[in-house]
Amino acid sequence: MNTKQVKAFGTEAADANLEKLNIQRREITPNDVEIDIEYCGVCHSDLHFARNDWGFSVYPVVPGHEIVGTVVGVGANVSKYKVGDSVAVGCLVDSCRSCANCKVDLEQYCPEWVGTYGGHDKHLDMQTFGGYSECIVVDEHFVLSLPANLDKAAIAPVLCAGITTWSPLRHWKVGKDTKVAVVGLGGLGHMAIKLADALGAEVTLISRSPDKTQDAMNLGADRVVISTDESQMNAVQGYFDLIIDTVPYIHDINPYVGTLSTNGTLVLVGYLGPLDPMLNSMPMIMGRKTVAGSLIGGIAETQELLDFCGEHGITSEIEMIKIQDINEAYERMLKSDVHYRFVIDMSSLKK
Ligand code: NAP
Ligand code: ZN
Ligand code: ZN
């Protein structure tokens, strides 16, 4: 298959900084859309993957799965998009399209799903490269339409931070009578607060950072609980119907299970791996409580969210950076110093 060389930013090793490199993109096939990338959000997963935190990174790694841009080419069979359209790509660029999960729009749970970076590109028989690059070529099924009324840079984080929190909010049927807690106020956390609030829920932020209290209230939280303050945690025992835990690193989730109501569910979306300390089943059994997990969202659900954001005027709170600032941005992310999503102005890569 023919390829073309494009500029990107990535890393050759877990302990190396990200820097300029060249990658190959496939030439468009009949079902493909080629997108000139204008903005790309910076997810904590980008950092995990660049640094091989999960142990399955393939180098070079070019992260980025909150991609917004303009269509610059379409294959002969493409019907949904034309050159000049504003479009987006999230965390998925392919799946088998025929398994039980794919048939019900749950492509993210397809055994053959292909991540936007670090997945396996069947056309080129090599790893996929993400949005820290000039352009991307994606099957039209995995391309999304952007609402015309929203800022193009500020909508980018909806493609991962937004959908990852929207999917559990929808699955657990959050509405105006639901008491939702969000653990961690970063990229995912701030979108979770905005979206749960827009769905009419009562929203609490549980955070380690008292200095984020006013921001959380401005984003739509009704209350902030500081997780290290025992009396504040005691005050919400048995209270929440749904907790979305976005903390990226290993932590004790038992204190949060205690704050679930009977039939309540704690959904882990952040930390990936064995829990330590172990989960105590006692409060779960005594209160029919659930600890669950959730992975991003399917393509139809992501389009539903983009449309919802358009109708409700919801975007992300962003700090725009140049691609050359990405290593510093990762260091700030590790210190929880993100307010509340970095978005890369990809025109900086062209310089
Ligand atoms: P982020 O912007 O860095 O936010 C994480 C927040 O967690 C921080 O702001 C902080 O909030 C809190 N936190 C608690 N303990 C922490 C610690 N030891 N180090 C750093 N932060 C800590 O990250 P994000 O982009 O929202 O991503 C969160 C996690 O979700 C990551 O692990 C990412 O890989 C994962 N993720 C999962 C999915 C999925 O499909 N399940 C999708 C996207 C991302 P406070 O200061 O308020 O405590
Ligand atoms: Zn992400
Ligand atoms: Zn499938």
Coordinates of C-alpha atoms and ligand atoms in Angstrom, one line a residue:
M1 CA 0.0 0.0 0.0
N2 CA 1.2 3.5 -0.8
T3 CA 2.1 5.8 2.1
K4 CA 3.1 9.3 2.6
Q5 CA 5.4 10.8 5.1
V6 CA 4.0 13.3 7.6
K7 CA 5.4 15.3 10.5
A8 CA 4.5 14.2 14.0
F9 CA 5.6 14.5 17.7
G10 CA 6.3 11.4 19.7
T11 CA 8.8 9.3 21.6
E12 CA 11.1 6.4 20.9
A13 CA 11.3 5.1 24.4
A14 CA 9.5 5.2 27.8
D15 CA 12.1 7.4 29.4
A16 CA 12.7 9.8 26.5
N17 CA 11.0 13.1 25.9
L18 CA 8.6 13.6 23.0
E19 CA 10.2 15.2 20.0
K20 CA 9.7 15.8 16.3
L21 CA 9.7 12.7 14.1
N22 CA 8.3 11.5 10.8
I23 CA 5.6 8.8 10.4
Q24 CA 3.9 7.2 7.5
R25 CA 0.2 7.6 6.8
R26 CA -1.6 5.4 4.3
E27 CA -3.0 6.9 1.1
I28 CA -6.8 7.0 1.4
T29 CA -8.6 3.8 0.6
P30 CA -12.2 3.9 -0.8
N31 CA -13.8 4.2 2.7
D32 CA -11.2 6.6 4.2
V33 CA -11.3 10.3 5.1
E34 CA -8.1 12.3 5.3
I35 CA -8.1 15.0 8.0
D36 CA -5.8 17.9 8.4
I37 CA -5.4 18.1 12.2
E38 CA -6.0 21.6 13.7
Y39 CA -6.2 20.8 17.5
C40 CA -5.5 17.8 19.6
G41 CA -6.3 17.4 23.3
V42 CA -3.8 16.0 25.8
C43 CA -5.2 13.1 27.8
H44 CA -3.5 11.5 30.8
S45 CA -3.6 8.2 28.8
D46 CA -1.2 9.9 26.3
L47 CA 1.3 10.2 29.2
H48 CA 0.6 6.6 30.4
F49 CA 1.2 5.3 26.9
A50 CA 4.3 7.4 26.1
R51 CA 5.9 6.2 29.4
N52 CA 4.7 2.6 29.0
D53 CA 2.8 2.7 32.4
W54 CA 0.6 -0.2 31.2
G55 CA 3.4 -2.3 29.8
F56 CA 2.1 -2.7 26.2
S57 CA 3.4 0.4 24.4
V58 CA 5.0 -0.1 21.0
Y59 CA 7.6 2.5 20.0
P60 CA 7.7 5.0 18.5
V61 CA 4.6 6.2 20.3
V62 CA 2.7 9.2 18.8
P63 CA -0.1 10.0 21.2
G64 CA -3.3 12.0 20.8
H65 CA -6.9 10.8 20.6
E66 CA -8.9 14.1 20.9
I67 CA -8.5 15.1 17.3
V68 CA -10.3 18.0 15.5
G69 CA -9.7 19.1 12.0
T70 CA -10.9 19.6 8.4
V71 CA -11.5 17.0 5.8
V72 CA -8.9 17.3 3.0
G73 CA -9.6 14.1 1.0
V74 CA -12.2 11.4 0.7
G75 CA -12.3 7.9 -0.8
A76 CA -14.7 6.9 -3.6
N77 CA -17.2 5.2 -1.2
V78 CA -17.3 7.9 1.4
S79 CA -20.8 9.3 1.7
K80 CA -21.0 11.1 5.1
Y81 CA -18.2 13.6 4.6
K82 CA -16.8 15.9 2.0
V83 CA -13.7 18.1 1.6
G84 CA -13.9 21.1 3.9
D85 CA -16.1 19.5 6.6
S86 CA -15.2 20.1 10.2
V87 CA -14.7 16.7 11.8
A88 CA -13.3 14.8 14.8
V89 CA -11.7 11.5 15.7
G90 CA -11.6 10.1 19.2
C91 CA -10.0 7.0 20.7
L92 CA -11.1 4.4 18.1
V93 CA -10.1 4.1 14.4
D94 CA -11.3 0.6 13.6
S95 CA -13.1 -2.5 14.9
C96 CA -14.3 -5.8 13.3
R97 CA -17.8 -4.3 12.6
S98 CA -19.5 -7.7 12.9
C99 CA -19.2 -9.0 16.5
A100 CA -21.9 -8.8 19.1
N101 CA -20.5 -5.6 20.5
C102 CA -20.0 -3.9 17.1
K103 CA -23.5 -4.7 16.1
V104 CA -24.9 -2.8 19.1
D105 CA -22.5 0.2 18.7
L106 CA -20.2 -0.8 21.4
E107 CA -17.1 -0.9 19.2
Q108 CA -14.9 0.0 22.2
Y109 CA -15.6 -3.6 23.6
C110 CA -14.9 -5.3 20.2
P111 CA -12.1 -7.9 20.7
E112 CA -10.5 -6.4 17.6
W113 CA -10.9 -2.7 18.3
V114 CA -8.1 -0.5 17.1
G115 CA -7.0 2.4 19.3
T116 CA -6.1 5.7 17.5
Y117 CA -2.5 5.2 18.7
G118 CA -0.8 2.0 19.8
G119 CA -3.4 -0.1 18.0
H120 CA -2.7 -2.3 15.0
D121 CA -3.3 -0.7 11.6
K122 CA -4.4 -3.7 9.4
H123 CA -3.7 -1.7 6.2
L124 CA 0.0 -1.1 7.0
D125 CA 0.5 -4.0 9.4
M126 CA 2.1 -1.7 12.0
Q127 CA 1.1 0.3 15.1
T128 CA -1.3 3.2 14.7
F129 CA -0.1 6.8 15.3
G130 CA -2.3 9.4 17.0
G131 CA -3.2 13.0 16.7
Y132 CA 0.1 14.7 17.6
S133 CA 0.7 14.9 13.8
E134 CA -0.2 16.9 10.7
C135 CA -2.9 14.6 9.4
I136 CA -4.7 11.3 9.9
V137 CA -6.5 8.9 7.6
V138 CA -9.5 7.1 9.1
D139 CA -12.4 4.9 7.9
E140 CA -15.4 7.2 7.7
H141 CA -17.3 5.0 10.2
F142 CA -14.9 6.3 12.9
V143 CA -15.1 10.0 11.9
L144 CA -17.5 12.3 13.8
S145 CA -19.3 15.4 12.8
L146 CA -18.7 18.6 14.9
P147 CA -21.5 20.9 16.0
A148 CA -21.0 24.1 14.1
N149 CA -21.7 26.4 17.1
L150 CA -18.8 25.4 19.3
D151 CA -15.2 26.5 19.6
K152 CA -13.2 23.9 17.6
A153 CA -10.3 23.8 20.1
A154 CA -12.5 23.6 23.2
I155 CA -14.6 20.7 21.8
A156 CA -11.5 18.5 21.2
P157 CA -11.5 17.0 24.8
V158 CA -15.1 15.8 24.4
L159 CA -13.6 13.1 22.1
C160 CA -12.1 11.3 25.1
A161 CA -12.5 13.1 28.4
G162 CA -16.2 13.8 27.5
I163 CA -17.2 10.4 26.1
T164 CA -15.4 8.4 28.9
T165 CA -17.6 10.1 31.5
W166 CA -20.7 10.4 29.3
S167 CA -20.9 6.7 28.7
P168 CA -21.2 5.7 32.4
L169 CA -23.6 8.6 33.1
R170 CA -25.9 7.3 30.3
H171 CA -25.4 3.6 31.1
W172 CA -26.4 4.2 34.7
K173 CA -29.3 6.4 33.6
V174 CA -28.2 9.6 35.4
G175 CA -31.0 12.2 35.6
K176 CA -32.5 14.8 37.8
D177 CA -33.0 12.5 40.8
T178 CA -29.5 11.1 40.7
K179 CA -26.7 11.9 43.2
V180 CA -23.4 11.7 41.3
A181 CA -19.9 12.0 42.7
V182 CA -16.8 12.6 40.6
V183 CA -13.4 11.7 42.1
G184 CA -10.5 13.8 40.8
L185 CA -10.8 17.2 39.1
G186 CA -8.7 16.9 35.9
G187 CA -9.7 16.4 32.3
L188 CA -12.2 13.6 32.8
G189 CA -13.4 15.0 36.1
H190 CA -14.3 18.4 34.9
M191 CA -16.2 17.0 31.9
A192 CA -18.0 14.6 34.2
I193 CA -19.2 17.5 36.4
K194 CA -20.4 19.5 33.4
L195 CA -22.2 16.6 31.8
A196 CA -23.8 15.3 35.0
D197 CA -25.0 18.8 35.8
A198 CA -26.4 19.2 32.3
L199 CA -28.3 15.9 32.8
G200 CA -29.9 17.4 35.9
A201 CA -28.1 15.4 38.6
E202 CA -26.9 16.6 42.0
V203 CA -23.1 16.7 41.6
T204 CA -20.4 16.4 44.2
L205 CA -16.6 16.6 43.5
I206 CA -14.4 14.5 45.7
S207 CA -10.9 15.9 45.5
R208 CA -7.5 16.0 47.2
S209 CA -7.2 19.6 46.3
P210 CA -9.1 22.2 48.3
D211 CA -7.9 25.0 46.0
K212 CA -10.1 23.5 43.2
T213 CA -13.3 24.1 45.2
Q214 CA -14.4 27.3 43.5
D215 CA -13.6 26.0 40.0
A216 CA -15.7 22.9 40.7
M217 CA -18.6 25.0 41.8
N218 CA -18.3 27.2 38.7
L219 CA -18.2 24.0 36.5
G220 CA -21.6 22.9 38.0
A221 CA -20.8 21.0 41.2
D222 CA -23.2 21.5 44.1
R223 CA -20.7 20.5 46.7
V224 CA -17.0 19.6 47.2
V225 CA -15.8 16.9 49.6
I226 CA -12.0 16.9 50.4
S227 CA -11.1 13.2 50.4
T228 CA -8.4 13.5 53.0
D229 CA -10.8 15.1 55.5
E230 CA -12.4 12.3 57.5
S231 CA -15.3 14.4 58.8
Q232 CA -16.2 15.5 55.3
M233 CA -16.1 11.9 54.0
N234 CA -18.2 10.7 57.0
A235 CA -20.8 13.3 56.2
V236 CA -21.5 11.6 52.8
Q237 CA -21.5 7.9 53.9
G238 CA -24.2 5.9 52.1
Y239 CA -25.1 8.9 49.9
F240 CA -24.2 8.6 46.2
D241 CA -26.0 6.6 43.5
L242 CA -23.1 6.8 41.1
I243 CA -19.4 7.6 41.6
I244 CA -17.1 8.2 38.6
D245 CA -13.5 7.6 39.8
T246 CA -11.0 9.3 37.4
V247 CA -7.9 9.0 39.6
P248 CA -5.0 7.8 37.2
Y249 CA -2.9 5.9 39.7
I250 CA -3.3 3.2 42.3
H251 CA -5.4 4.3 45.3
D252 CA -7.6 2.9 48.0
I253 CA -11.2 2.9 46.7
N254 CA -12.7 1.4 49.9
P255 CA -13.5 4.8 51.4
Y256 CA -15.5 5.7 48.3
V257 CA -17.5 2.5 48.3
G258 CA -18.6 3.6 51.8
T259 CA -20.1 6.7 50.3
L260 CA -22.4 4.7 47.9
S261 CA -26.1 4.3 48.7
T262 CA -27.8 0.9 48.6
N263 CA -27.7 -0.2 45.0
G264 CA -25.1 2.4 44.2
T265 CA -22.2 1.9 41.7
L266 CA -18.7 3.1 41.7
V267 CA -17.3 3.2 38.1
L268 CA -13.5 3.1 37.7
V269 CA -12.5 4.9 34.6
G270 CA -9.0 6.1 35.6
Y271 CA -6.6 3.6 37.2
L272 CA -6.0 0.4 35.1
G273 CA -4.7 -2.6 37.1
P274 CA -5.0 -4.6 40.3
L275 CA -6.4 -2.7 43.3
D276 CA -4.3 -2.3 46.5
P277 CA -5.5 -2.3 49.2
M278 CA -7.9 -5.0 48.1
L279 CA -11.6 -4.4 47.8
N280 CA -13.5 -5.2 51.0
S281 CA -16.7 -7.1 50.0
M282 CA -18.4 -6.5 53.3
P283 CA -20.0 -3.0 52.5
M284 CA -20.8 -4.2 48.9
I285 CA -22.7 -7.3 50.2
M286 CA -24.3 -5.4 53.1
G287 CA -25.6 -2.7 50.7
R288 CA -25.9 -4.4 47.3
K289 CA -23.2 -2.0 46.0
T290 CA -21.3 -2.5 42.7
V291 CA -17.8 -1.6 41.7
A292 CA -17.6 -1.4 37.9
G293 CA -15.4 -0.2 35.1
S294 CA -16.0 1.6 31.8
L295 CA -14.0 2.2 28.6
I296 CA -14.5 5.4 26.5
G297 CA -17.7 5.0 24.4
G298 CA -18.9 3.8 21.0
I299 CA -19.1 5.9 17.8
A300 CA -22.8 6.5 17.9
E301 CA -22.7 7.4 21.6
T302 CA -19.8 9.8 20.9
Q303 CA -21.8 11.5 18.1
E304 CA -24.8 11.7 20.5
L305 CA -22.5 13.5 23.0
L306 CA -21.2 15.9 20.4
D307 CA -24.7 16.8 19.4
F308 CA -25.7 17.1 23.1
C309 CA -22.8 19.5 23.7
G310 CA -23.9 21.5 20.6
E311 CA -27.4 21.8 22.0
H312 CA -26.3 22.7 25.5
G313 CA -23.3 24.9 24.6
I314 CA -20.9 22.6 26.5
T315 CA -17.2 22.6 25.8
S316 CA -14.0 21.9 27.8
E317 CA -12.0 24.4 29.9
I318 CA -8.8 24.5 28.0
E319 CA -5.2 25.8 28.1
M320 CA -3.8 26.0 24.6
I321 CA -0.2 24.9 24.2
K322 CA 2.2 24.5 21.3
I323 CA 3.4 21.0 20.5
Q324 CA 6.9 22.1 21.6
D325 CA 5.5 22.5 25.2
I326 CA 4.2 18.9 25.5
N327 CA 6.9 17.6 27.8
E328 CA 6.3 20.4 30.2
A329 CA 2.6 19.8 30.0
Y330 CA 3.1 16.1 31.0
E331 CA 5.1 17.2 34.0
R332 CA 2.3 19.6 35.0
M333 CA -0.3 16.8 34.5
L334 CA 1.6 14.6 37.0
K335 CA 1.3 17.4 39.6
S336 CA -2.5 17.7 38.9
D337 CA -1.8 21.2 37.6
V338 CA -4.1 21.2 34.6
H339 CA -7.1 23.6 34.4
Y340 CA -8.6 21.5 33.0
R341 CA -7.4 20.2 29.7
F342 CA -4.3 21.0 27.6
V343 CA -5.1 21.3 23.9
I344 CA -2.3 21.5 21.3
D345 CA -2.6 24.1 18.5
M346 CA -1.3 21.7 15.9
S347 CA -0.3 24.6 13.6
S348 CA 2.8 24.8 15.8
L349 CA 4.0 21.4 14.3
K350 CA 4.1 23.0 10.9
K351 CA 6.7 25.6 12.0
Ligands
NAP1 P1 -5.8 14.3 34.8 O1 -6.3 15.5 33.9 O2 -4.4 14.3 35.1 O3 -6.7 14.3 36.1 C1 -6.6 13.3 37.1 C2 -7.0 13.9 38.4 O4 -7.0 12.8 39.4 C3 -6.1 15.0 39.0 O5 -6.4 16.2 38.5 C4 -6.3 14.8 40.5 O6 -7.5 15.6 40.9 C5 -6.7 13.4 40.7 N1 -5.6 12.6 41.2 C6 -5.7 11.8 42.3 N2 -4.6 11.2 42.6 C7 -3.7 11.5 41.7 C8 -2.3 11.2 41.5 N3 -1.6 10.4 42.3 N4 -1.7 11.8 40.5 C9 -2.3 12.6 39.6 N5 -3.6 12.9 39.8 C10 -4.3 12.4 40.8 O7 -6.2 12.9 34.0 P2 -7.3 12.6 33.0 O8 -6.9 12.9 31.6 O9 -8.6 13.1 33.5 O10 -7.3 11.0 33.1 C11 -7.6 10.3 34.3 C12 -7.4 8.8 34.1 O11 -8.4 8.3 33.2 C13 -6.1 8.5 33.5 O12 -5.6 7.3 34.1 C14 -6.4 8.1 32.1 O13 -5.5 7.2 31.5 C15 -7.8 7.5 32.3 N6 -8.6 7.4 31.1 C16 -9.5 6.3 31.0 C17 -10.4 6.2 30.0 C18 -11.3 5.1 29.9 O14 -11.8 4.8 28.8 N7 -11.6 4.4 31.0 C19 -10.4 7.2 29.0 C20 -9.6 8.3 29.2 C21 -8.7 8.4 30.2 P3 -7.6 16.3 42.3 O15 -6.5 17.3 42.3 O16 -9.0 16.8 42.2 O17 -7.5 15.2 43.3
ZN2 ZN -8.0 9.7 26.5
ZN3 ZN -16.3 -6.2 16.7

